[in-house]
mmCIF file of C-alpha atoms and ligand atoms in Angstrom:
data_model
loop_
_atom_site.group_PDB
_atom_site.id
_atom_site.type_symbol
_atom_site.label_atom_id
_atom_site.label_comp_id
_atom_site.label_asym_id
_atom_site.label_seq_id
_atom_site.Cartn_x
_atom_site.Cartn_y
_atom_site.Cartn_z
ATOM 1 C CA UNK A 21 23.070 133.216 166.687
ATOM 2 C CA UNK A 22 20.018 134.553 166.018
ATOM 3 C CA UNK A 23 19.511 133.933 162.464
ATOM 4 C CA UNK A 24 20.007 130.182 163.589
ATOM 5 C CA UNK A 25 17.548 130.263 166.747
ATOM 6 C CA UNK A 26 15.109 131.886 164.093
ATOM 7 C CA UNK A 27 15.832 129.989 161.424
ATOM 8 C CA UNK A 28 15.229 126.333 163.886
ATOM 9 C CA UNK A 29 12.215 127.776 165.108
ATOM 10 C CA UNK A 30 11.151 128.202 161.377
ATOM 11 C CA UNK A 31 12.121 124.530 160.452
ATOM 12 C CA UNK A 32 9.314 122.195 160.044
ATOM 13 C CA UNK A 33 11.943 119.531 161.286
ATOM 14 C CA UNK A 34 12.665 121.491 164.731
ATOM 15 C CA UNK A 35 11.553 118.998 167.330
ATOM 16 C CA UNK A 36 9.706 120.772 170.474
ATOM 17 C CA UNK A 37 12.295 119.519 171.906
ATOM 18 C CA UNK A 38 14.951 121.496 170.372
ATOM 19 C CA UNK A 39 12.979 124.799 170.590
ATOM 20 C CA UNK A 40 12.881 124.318 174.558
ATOM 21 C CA UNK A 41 16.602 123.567 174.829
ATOM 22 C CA UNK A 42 16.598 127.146 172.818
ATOM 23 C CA UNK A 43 14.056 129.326 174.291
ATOM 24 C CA UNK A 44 15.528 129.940 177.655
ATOM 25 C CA UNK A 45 18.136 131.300 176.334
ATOM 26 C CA UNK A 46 16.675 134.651 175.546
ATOM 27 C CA UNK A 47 14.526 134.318 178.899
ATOM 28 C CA UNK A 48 17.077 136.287 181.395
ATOM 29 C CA UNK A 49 15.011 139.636 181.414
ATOM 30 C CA UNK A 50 12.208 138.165 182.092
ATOM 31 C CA UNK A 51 13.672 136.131 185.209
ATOM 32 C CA UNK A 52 14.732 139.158 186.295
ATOM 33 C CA UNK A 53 11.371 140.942 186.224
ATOM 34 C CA UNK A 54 9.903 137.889 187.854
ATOM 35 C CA UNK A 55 12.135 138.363 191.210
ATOM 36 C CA UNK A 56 11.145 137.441 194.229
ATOM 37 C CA UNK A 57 10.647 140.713 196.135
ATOM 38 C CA UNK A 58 8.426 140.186 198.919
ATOM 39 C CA UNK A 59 9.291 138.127 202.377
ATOM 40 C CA UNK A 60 6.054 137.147 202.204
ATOM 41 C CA UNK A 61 6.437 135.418 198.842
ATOM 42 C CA UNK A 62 9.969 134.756 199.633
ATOM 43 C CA UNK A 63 8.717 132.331 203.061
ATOM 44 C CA UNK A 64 5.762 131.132 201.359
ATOM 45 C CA UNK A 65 7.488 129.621 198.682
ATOM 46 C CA UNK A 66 9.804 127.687 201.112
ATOM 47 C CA UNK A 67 7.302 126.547 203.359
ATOM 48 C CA UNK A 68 8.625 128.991 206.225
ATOM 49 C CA UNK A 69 6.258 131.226 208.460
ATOM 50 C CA UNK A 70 7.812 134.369 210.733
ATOM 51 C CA UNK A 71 7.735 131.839 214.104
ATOM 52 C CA UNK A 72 10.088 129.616 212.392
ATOM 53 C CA UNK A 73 13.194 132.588 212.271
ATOM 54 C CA UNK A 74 15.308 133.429 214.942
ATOM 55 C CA UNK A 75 15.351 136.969 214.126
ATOM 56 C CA UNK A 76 11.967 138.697 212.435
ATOM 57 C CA UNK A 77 12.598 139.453 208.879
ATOM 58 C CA UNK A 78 12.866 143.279 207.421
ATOM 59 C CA UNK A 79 9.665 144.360 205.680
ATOM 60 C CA UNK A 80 10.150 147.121 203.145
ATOM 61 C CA UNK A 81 14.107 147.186 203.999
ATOM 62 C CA UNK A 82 15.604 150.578 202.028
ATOM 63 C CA UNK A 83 17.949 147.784 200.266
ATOM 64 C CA UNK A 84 14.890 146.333 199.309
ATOM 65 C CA UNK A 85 14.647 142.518 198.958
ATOM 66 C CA UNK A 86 15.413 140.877 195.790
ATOM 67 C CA UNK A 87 16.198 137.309 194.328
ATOM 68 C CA UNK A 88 15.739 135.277 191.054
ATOM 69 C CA UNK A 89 13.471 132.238 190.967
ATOM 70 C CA UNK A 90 16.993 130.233 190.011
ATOM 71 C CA UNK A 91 18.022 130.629 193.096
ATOM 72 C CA UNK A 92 15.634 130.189 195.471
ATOM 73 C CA UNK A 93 14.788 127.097 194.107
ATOM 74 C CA UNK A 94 18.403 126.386 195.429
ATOM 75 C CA UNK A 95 17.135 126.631 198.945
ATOM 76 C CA UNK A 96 15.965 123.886 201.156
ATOM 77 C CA UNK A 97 12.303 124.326 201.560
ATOM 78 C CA UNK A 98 11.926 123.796 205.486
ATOM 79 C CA UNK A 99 14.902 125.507 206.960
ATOM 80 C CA UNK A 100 15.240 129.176 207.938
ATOM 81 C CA UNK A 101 19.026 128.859 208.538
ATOM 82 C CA UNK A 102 19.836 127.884 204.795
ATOM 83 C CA UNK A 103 22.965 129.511 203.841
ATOM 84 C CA UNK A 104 21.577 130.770 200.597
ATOM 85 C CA UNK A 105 18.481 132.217 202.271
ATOM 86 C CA UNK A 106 20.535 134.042 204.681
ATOM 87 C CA UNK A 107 22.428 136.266 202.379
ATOM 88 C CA UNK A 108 19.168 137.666 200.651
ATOM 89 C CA UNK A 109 16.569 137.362 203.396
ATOM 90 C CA UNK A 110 16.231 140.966 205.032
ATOM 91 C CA UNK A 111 16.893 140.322 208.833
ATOM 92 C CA UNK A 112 15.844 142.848 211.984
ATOM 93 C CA UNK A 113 19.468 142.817 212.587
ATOM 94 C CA UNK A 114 20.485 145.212 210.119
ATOM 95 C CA UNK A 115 18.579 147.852 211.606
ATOM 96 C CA UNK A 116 20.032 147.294 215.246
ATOM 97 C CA UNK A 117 23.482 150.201 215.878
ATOM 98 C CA UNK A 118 26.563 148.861 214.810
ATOM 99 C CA UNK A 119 29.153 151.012 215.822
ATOM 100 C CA UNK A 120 32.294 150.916 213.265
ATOM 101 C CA UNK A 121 30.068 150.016 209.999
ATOM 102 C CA UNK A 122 29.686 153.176 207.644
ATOM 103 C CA UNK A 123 27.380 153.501 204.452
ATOM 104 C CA UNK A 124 30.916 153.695 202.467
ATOM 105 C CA UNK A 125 32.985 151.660 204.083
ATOM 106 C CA UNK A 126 35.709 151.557 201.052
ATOM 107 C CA UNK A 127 35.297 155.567 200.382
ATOM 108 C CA UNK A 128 34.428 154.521 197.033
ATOM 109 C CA UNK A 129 31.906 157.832 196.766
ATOM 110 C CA UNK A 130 34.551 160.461 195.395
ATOM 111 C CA UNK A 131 37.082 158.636 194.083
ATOM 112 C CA UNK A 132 35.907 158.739 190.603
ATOM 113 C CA UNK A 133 38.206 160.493 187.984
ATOM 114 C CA UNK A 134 35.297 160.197 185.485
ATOM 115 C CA UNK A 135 31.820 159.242 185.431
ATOM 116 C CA UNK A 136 31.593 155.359 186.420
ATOM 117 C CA UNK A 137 35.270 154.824 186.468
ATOM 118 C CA UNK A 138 37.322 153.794 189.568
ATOM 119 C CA UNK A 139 40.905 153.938 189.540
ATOM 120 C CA UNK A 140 42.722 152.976 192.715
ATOM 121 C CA UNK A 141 45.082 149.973 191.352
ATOM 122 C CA UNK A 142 47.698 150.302 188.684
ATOM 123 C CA UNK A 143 47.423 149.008 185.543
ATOM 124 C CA UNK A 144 43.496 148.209 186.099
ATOM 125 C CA UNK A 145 40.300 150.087 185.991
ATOM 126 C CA UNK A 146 36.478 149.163 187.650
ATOM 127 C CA UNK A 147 34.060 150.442 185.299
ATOM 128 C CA UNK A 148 30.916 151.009 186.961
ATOM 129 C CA UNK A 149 28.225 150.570 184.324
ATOM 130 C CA UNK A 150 25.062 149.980 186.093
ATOM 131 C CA UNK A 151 24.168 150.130 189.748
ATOM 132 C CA UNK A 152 21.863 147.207 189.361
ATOM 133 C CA UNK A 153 21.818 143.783 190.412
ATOM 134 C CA UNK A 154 19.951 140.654 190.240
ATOM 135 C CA UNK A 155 19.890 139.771 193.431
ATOM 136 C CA UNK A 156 20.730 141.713 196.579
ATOM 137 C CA UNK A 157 22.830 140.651 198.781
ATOM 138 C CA UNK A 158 22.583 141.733 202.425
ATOM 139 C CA UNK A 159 26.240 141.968 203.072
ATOM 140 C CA UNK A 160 26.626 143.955 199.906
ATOM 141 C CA UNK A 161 29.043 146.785 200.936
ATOM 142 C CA UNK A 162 27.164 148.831 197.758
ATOM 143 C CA UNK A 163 24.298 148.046 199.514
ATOM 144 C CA UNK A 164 23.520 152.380 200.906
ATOM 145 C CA UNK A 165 24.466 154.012 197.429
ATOM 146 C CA UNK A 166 21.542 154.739 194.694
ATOM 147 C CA UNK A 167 20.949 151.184 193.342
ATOM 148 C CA UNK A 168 18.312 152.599 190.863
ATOM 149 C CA UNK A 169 19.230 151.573 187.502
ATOM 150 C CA UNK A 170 20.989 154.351 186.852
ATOM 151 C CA UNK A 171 23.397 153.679 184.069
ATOM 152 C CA UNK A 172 25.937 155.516 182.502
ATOM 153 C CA UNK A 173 24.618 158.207 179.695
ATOM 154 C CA UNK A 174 26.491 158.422 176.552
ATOM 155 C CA UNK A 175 28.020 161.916 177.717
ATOM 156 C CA UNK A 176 29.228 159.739 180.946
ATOM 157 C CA UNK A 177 30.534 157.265 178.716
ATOM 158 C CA UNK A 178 32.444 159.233 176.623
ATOM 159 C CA UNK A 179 34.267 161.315 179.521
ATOM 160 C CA UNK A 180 34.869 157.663 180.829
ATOM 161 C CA UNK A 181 36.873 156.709 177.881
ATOM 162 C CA UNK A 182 38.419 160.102 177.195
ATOM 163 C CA UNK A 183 39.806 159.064 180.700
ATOM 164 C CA UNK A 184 40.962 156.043 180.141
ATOM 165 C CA UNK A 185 42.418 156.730 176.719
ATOM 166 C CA UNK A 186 44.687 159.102 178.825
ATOM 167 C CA UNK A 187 45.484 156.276 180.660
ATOM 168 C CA UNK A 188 48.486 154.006 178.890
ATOM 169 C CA UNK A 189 49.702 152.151 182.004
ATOM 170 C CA UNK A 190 46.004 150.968 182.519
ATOM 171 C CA UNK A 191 45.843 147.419 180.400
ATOM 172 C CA UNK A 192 42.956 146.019 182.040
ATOM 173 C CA UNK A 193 39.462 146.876 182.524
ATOM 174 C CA UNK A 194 36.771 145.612 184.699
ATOM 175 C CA UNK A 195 33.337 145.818 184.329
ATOM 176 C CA UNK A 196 31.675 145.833 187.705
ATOM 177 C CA UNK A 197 28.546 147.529 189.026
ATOM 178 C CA UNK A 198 26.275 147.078 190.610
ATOM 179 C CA UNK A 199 26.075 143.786 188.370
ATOM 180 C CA UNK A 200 27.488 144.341 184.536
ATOM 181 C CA UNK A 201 25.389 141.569 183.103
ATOM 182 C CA UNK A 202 22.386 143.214 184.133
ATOM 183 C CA UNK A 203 23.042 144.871 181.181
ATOM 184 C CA UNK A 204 21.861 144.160 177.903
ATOM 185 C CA UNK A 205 24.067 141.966 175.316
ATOM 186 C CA UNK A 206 23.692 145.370 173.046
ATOM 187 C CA UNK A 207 24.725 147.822 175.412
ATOM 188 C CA UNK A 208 27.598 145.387 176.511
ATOM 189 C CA UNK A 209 29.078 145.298 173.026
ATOM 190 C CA UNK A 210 28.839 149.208 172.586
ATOM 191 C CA UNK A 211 30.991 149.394 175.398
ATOM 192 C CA UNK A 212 33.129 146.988 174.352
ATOM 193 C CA UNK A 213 33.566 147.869 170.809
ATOM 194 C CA UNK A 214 34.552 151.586 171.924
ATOM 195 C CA UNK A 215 37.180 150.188 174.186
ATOM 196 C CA UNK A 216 38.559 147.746 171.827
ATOM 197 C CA UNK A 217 40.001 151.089 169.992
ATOM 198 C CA UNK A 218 41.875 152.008 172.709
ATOM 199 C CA UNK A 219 45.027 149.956 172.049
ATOM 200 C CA UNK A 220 46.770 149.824 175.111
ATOM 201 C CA UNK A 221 43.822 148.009 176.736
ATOM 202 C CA UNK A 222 44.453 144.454 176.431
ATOM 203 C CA UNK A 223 42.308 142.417 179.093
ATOM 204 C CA UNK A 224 38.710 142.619 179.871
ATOM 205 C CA UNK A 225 37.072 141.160 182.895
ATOM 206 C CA UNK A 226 33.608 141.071 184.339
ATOM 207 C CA UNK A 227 32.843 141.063 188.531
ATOM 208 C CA UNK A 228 29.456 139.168 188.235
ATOM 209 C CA UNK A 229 27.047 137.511 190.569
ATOM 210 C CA UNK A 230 24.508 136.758 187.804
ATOM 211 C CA UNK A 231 26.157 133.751 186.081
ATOM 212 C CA UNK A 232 25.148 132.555 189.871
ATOM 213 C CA UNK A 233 22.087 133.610 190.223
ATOM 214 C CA UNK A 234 20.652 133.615 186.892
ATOM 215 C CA UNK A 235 22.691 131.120 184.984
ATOM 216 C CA UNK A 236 20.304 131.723 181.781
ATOM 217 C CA UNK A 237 22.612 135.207 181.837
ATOM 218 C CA UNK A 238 25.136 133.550 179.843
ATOM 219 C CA UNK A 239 23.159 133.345 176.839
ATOM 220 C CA UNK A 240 24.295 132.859 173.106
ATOM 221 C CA UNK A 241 24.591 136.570 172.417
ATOM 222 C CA UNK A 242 27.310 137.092 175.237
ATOM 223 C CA UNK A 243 29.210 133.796 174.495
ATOM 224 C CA UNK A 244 29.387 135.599 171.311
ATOM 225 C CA UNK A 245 30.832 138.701 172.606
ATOM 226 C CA UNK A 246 33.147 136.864 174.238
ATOM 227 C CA UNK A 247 34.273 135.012 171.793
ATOM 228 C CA UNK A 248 35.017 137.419 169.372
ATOM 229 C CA UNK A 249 36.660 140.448 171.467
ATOM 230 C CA UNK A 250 40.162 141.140 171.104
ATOM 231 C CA UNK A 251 40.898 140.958 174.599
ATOM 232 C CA UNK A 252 41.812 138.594 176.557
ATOM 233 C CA UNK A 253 38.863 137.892 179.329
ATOM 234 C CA UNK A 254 38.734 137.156 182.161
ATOM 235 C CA UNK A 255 34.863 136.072 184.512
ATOM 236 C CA UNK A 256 34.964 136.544 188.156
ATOM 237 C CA UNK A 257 31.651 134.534 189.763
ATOM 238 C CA UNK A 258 30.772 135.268 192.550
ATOM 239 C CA UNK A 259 29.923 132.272 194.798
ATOM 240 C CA UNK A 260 29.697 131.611 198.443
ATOM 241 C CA UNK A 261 28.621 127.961 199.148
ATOM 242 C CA UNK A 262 29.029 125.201 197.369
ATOM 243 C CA UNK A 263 24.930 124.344 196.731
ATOM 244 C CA UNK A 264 25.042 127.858 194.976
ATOM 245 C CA UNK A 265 26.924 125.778 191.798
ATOM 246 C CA UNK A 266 24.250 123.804 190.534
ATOM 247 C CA UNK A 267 24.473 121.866 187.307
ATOM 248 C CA UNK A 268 22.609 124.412 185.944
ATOM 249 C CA UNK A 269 25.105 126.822 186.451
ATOM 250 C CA UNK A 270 28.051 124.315 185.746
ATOM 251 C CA UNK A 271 26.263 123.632 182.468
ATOM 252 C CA UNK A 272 26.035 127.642 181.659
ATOM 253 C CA UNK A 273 29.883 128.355 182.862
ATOM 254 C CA UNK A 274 30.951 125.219 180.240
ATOM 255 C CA UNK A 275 31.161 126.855 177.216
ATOM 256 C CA UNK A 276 32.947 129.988 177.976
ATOM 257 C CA UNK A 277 35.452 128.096 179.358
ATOM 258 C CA UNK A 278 35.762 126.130 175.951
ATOM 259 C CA UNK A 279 36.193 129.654 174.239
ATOM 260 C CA UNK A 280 39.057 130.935 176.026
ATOM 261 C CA UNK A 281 37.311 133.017 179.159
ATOM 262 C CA UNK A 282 39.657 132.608 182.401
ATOM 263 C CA UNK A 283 36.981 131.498 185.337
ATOM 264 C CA UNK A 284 37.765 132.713 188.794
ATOM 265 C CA UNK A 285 35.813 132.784 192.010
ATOM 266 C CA UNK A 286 35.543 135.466 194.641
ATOM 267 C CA UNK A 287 33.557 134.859 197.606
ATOM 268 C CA UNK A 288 32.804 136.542 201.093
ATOM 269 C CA UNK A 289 33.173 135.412 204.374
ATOM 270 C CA UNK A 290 29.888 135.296 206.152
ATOM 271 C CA UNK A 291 29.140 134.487 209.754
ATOM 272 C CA UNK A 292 26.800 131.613 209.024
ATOM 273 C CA UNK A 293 26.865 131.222 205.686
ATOM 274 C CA UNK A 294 30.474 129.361 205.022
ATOM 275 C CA UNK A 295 32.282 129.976 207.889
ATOM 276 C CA UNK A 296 33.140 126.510 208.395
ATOM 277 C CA UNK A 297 35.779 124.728 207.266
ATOM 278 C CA UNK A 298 33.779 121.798 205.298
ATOM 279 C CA UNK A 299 31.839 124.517 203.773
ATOM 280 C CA UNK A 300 34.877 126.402 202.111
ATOM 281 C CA UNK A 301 36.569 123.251 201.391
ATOM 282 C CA UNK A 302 33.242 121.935 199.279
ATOM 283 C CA UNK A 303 33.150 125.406 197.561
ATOM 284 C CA UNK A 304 36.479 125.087 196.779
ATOM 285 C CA UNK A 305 36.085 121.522 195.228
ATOM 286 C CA UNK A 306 33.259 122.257 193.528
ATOM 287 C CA UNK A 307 34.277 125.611 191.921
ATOM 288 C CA UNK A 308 37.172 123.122 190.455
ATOM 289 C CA UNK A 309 33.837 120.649 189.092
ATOM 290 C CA UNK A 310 32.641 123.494 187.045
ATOM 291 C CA UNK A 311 36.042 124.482 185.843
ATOM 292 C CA UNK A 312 36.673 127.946 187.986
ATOM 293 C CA UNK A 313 39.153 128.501 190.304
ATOM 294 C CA UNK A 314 39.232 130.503 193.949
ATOM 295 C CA UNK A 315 40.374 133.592 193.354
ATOM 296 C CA UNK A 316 39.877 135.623 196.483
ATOM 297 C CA UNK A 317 38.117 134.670 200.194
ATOM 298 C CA UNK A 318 37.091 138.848 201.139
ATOM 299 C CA UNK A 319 36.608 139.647 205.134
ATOM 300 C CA UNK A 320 33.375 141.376 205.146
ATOM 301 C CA UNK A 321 33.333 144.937 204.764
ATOM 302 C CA UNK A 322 32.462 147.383 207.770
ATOM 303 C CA UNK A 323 28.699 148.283 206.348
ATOM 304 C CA UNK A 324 26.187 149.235 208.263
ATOM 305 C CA UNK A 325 23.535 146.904 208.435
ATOM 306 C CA UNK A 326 25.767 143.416 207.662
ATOM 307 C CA UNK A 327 27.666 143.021 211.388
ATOM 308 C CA UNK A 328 26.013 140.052 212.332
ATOM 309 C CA UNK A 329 27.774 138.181 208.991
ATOM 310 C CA UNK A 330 31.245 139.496 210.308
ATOM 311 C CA UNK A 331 33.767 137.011 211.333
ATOM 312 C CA UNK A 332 36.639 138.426 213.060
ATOM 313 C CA UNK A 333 40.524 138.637 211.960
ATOM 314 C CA UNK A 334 42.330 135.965 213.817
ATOM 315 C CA UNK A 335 38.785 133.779 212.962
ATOM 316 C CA UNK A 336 39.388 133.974 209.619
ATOM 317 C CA UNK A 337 43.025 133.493 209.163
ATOM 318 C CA UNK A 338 42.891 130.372 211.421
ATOM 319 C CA UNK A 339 40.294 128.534 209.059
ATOM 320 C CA UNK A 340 42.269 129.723 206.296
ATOM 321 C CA UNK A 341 45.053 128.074 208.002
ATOM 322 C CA UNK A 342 43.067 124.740 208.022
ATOM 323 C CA UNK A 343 42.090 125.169 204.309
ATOM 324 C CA UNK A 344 45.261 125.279 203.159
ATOM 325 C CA UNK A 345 46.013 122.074 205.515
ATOM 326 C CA UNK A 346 43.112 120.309 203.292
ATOM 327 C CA UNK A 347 43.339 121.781 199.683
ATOM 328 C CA UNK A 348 45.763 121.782 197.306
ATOM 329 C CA UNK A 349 47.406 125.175 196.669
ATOM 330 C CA UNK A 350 45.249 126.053 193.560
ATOM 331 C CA UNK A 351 42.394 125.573 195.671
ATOM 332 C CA UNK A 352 42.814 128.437 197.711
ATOM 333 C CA UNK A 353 41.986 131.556 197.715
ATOM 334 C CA UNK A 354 43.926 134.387 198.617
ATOM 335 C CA UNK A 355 42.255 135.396 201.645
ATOM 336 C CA UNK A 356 42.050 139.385 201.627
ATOM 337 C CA UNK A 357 40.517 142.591 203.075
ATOM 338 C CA UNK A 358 40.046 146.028 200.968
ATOM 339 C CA UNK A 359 41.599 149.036 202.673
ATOM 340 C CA UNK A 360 41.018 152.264 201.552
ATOM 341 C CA UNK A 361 44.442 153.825 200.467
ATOM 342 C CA UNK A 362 45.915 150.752 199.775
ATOM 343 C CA UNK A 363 47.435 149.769 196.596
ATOM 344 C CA UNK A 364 45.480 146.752 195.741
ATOM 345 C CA UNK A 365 43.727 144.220 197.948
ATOM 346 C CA UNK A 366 45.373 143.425 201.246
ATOM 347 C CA UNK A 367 46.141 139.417 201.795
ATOM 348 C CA UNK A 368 45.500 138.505 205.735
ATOM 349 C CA UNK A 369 46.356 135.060 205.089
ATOM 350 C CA UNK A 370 49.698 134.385 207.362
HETATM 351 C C1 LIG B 24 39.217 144.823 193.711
HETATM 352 C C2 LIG B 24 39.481 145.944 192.820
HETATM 353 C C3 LIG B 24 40.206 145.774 191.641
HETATM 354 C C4 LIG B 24 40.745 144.425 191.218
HETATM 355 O O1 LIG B 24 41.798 144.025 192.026
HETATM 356 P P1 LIG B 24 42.581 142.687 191.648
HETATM 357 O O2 LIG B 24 43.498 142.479 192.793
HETATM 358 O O3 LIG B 24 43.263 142.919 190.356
HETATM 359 O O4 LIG B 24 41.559 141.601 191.516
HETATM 360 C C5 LIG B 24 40.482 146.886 190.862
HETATM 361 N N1 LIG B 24 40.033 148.110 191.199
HETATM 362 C C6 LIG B 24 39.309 148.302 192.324
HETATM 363 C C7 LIG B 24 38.853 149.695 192.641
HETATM 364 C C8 LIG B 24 38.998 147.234 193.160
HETATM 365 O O5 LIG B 24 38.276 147.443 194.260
HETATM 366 S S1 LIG B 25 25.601 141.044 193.351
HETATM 367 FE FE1 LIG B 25 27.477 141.993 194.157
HETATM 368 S S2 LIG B 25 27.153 144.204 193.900
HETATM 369 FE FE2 LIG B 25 25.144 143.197 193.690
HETATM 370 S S3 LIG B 25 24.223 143.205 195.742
HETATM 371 FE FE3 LIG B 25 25.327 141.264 195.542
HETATM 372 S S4 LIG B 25 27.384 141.663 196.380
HETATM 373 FE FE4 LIG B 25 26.421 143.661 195.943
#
């Protein structure tokens, strides 16, 4: 792909035109160094001052503020109770005591048989390449553990795959972080190369917010990955309202769904956010617009500094109940909680 991007760039014919329908493509890094990072900037750019909140925003929170220009151009300039501005905005709230929420509320820290791998399911494996993300969500229940961008080293990686290669009943792998496709296309296909040799591995899926948040993500060099893997694959997007699935995100999802790549949706339930039932039936629809399906609806996790998103048990399984009075079956997701010491997710739905 990029012998043709060069070699378009090179032709006298190439109309500007063509060469900005290219040049994006390459542009994700640089989105991501251009993050919003400040409140400040954050406001400022939607028109909002600190008398218009309800609650006064987090300066310098330790999970520090951090969102791609892609998406806040997503929010509605004007109103400080935007669903998308909620989940990234740092509110006082998190620093007020919430009995109940821990820093690990999945006991996650520990439970690694190798460097970056988690295995608590059968037959499937989180790989934890990168603690990085785009953006950072406030309900994040990574949100207390090192999110420097500290990735795997090659001596991790290699005690990660002499574990897995002593691991036949695993068939699945899935690259989660942090945010995978914060990585590099290069790095990606390292990793992928070295597990295509293990041949009991047959499926490969990514956990990602970025195809969200930074659509541009899904750039030639990955399609190409993609495309060209052994495995079967499989994208998870993460998206929890429906104006989070703009066209330019439809328009970035379209071709990986033309080469093969199974599209599925996970989401959290957020006090505020999409807690009503015309906003999870409009996510719904429109994850079926851009070709992905609902895959799971997760009850927040118990971490400290996210309480005021929780919505409680019997809450949650009655507007599941209306869902699934409004949508057809493949429009719903499994709603589900993580337990620790449980063999896969747990499904609250009745
Ligand atoms: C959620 C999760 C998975 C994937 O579970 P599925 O039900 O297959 O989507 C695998 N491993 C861990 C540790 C997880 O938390
Ligand atoms: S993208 Fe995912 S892992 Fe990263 S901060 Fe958001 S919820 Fe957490």
């Amino acid at each position: 792909m990029l012998t043709e991007i060069e070699s378009s760039v090179d032709s006298p014919h190439t109309s500007e035109r063509q060469i900005a329908r290219l040049a994006p493509q390459s542009d994700w890094q640089t989105q991501l160094k251009e993050a919003v990072r400040s409140v400040d900037e954050l406001l400022d750019r939607l028109q909002l001052t600190a008398r218009d909140l309800d609650q006064p925003a987090l300066h310098n929170a330790p999970f520090p503020l951090r969102v791609p220009l892609s998406f806040v151009n997503r929010m509605r300039p004007g109103d400080p109770n935007d669903p998308l501005l909620r989940q990234v905005l740092p509110s006082g709230r998190e620093t007020e005591p919430q009995p109940g929420y821990s820093d690990d509320p999945l006991a996650e820290q520990g439970q690694n048989p190798a460097p970056g791998v988690i295995h608590k399911y059968r037959g499937r494996a989180l790989l934890v390449s990168t603690q990085a993300c785009a953006v950072h969500c406030r309900y994040c229940f990574r949100q207390h553990f090192p999110y420097a961008d500290n990735r795997l080293s090659r001596d991790d990686w290699q005690q990660a795959l002499a574990y897995l290669s002593s691991q036949p009943d695993v068939n699945e792998i899935i690259f989660s972080g942090g945010d995978p496709l914060s990585l590099p296309n290069d790095r990606l296909a390292g990793m992928i190369a070295d597990l295509e040799r293990l041949p009991h591995l047959t499926t490969l899926r990514f956990h990602s917010r970025t195809p969200v948040v930074l659509p541009d993500r899904l750039d030639a060099g990955f399609l190409e990955m993609i495309r060209s893997t052994r495995f079967k694959t499989v994208l998870v997007i993460h998206a929890n309202h429906t104006r989070e699935l703009n066209d330019e995100v439809h328009r970035a999802l379209a071709p990986l769904r033309r080469i093969g790549c199974t599209l599925l949706n996970q989401a959290v339930l957020l006090r505020g956010v999409n807690d009503r039932l015309e906003d999870q039936c409009a996510l719904s629809r429109r994850l079926f617009d851009c070709d992905v399906l609902p895959y799971y609806l997760h009850v927040l996790d118990p971490v400290r500094g996210a309480a005021h998103f929780d919505v409680d048990d019997r809450e949650a399984r009655s507007l599941w109940q209306s869902m699934q009075a409004e949508l057809p079956g493949y429009l719903l997701p499994r709603l589900t909680r993580e337990v620790p010491g449980d063999a896969g997710k747990r499904w609250l739905n009745p």
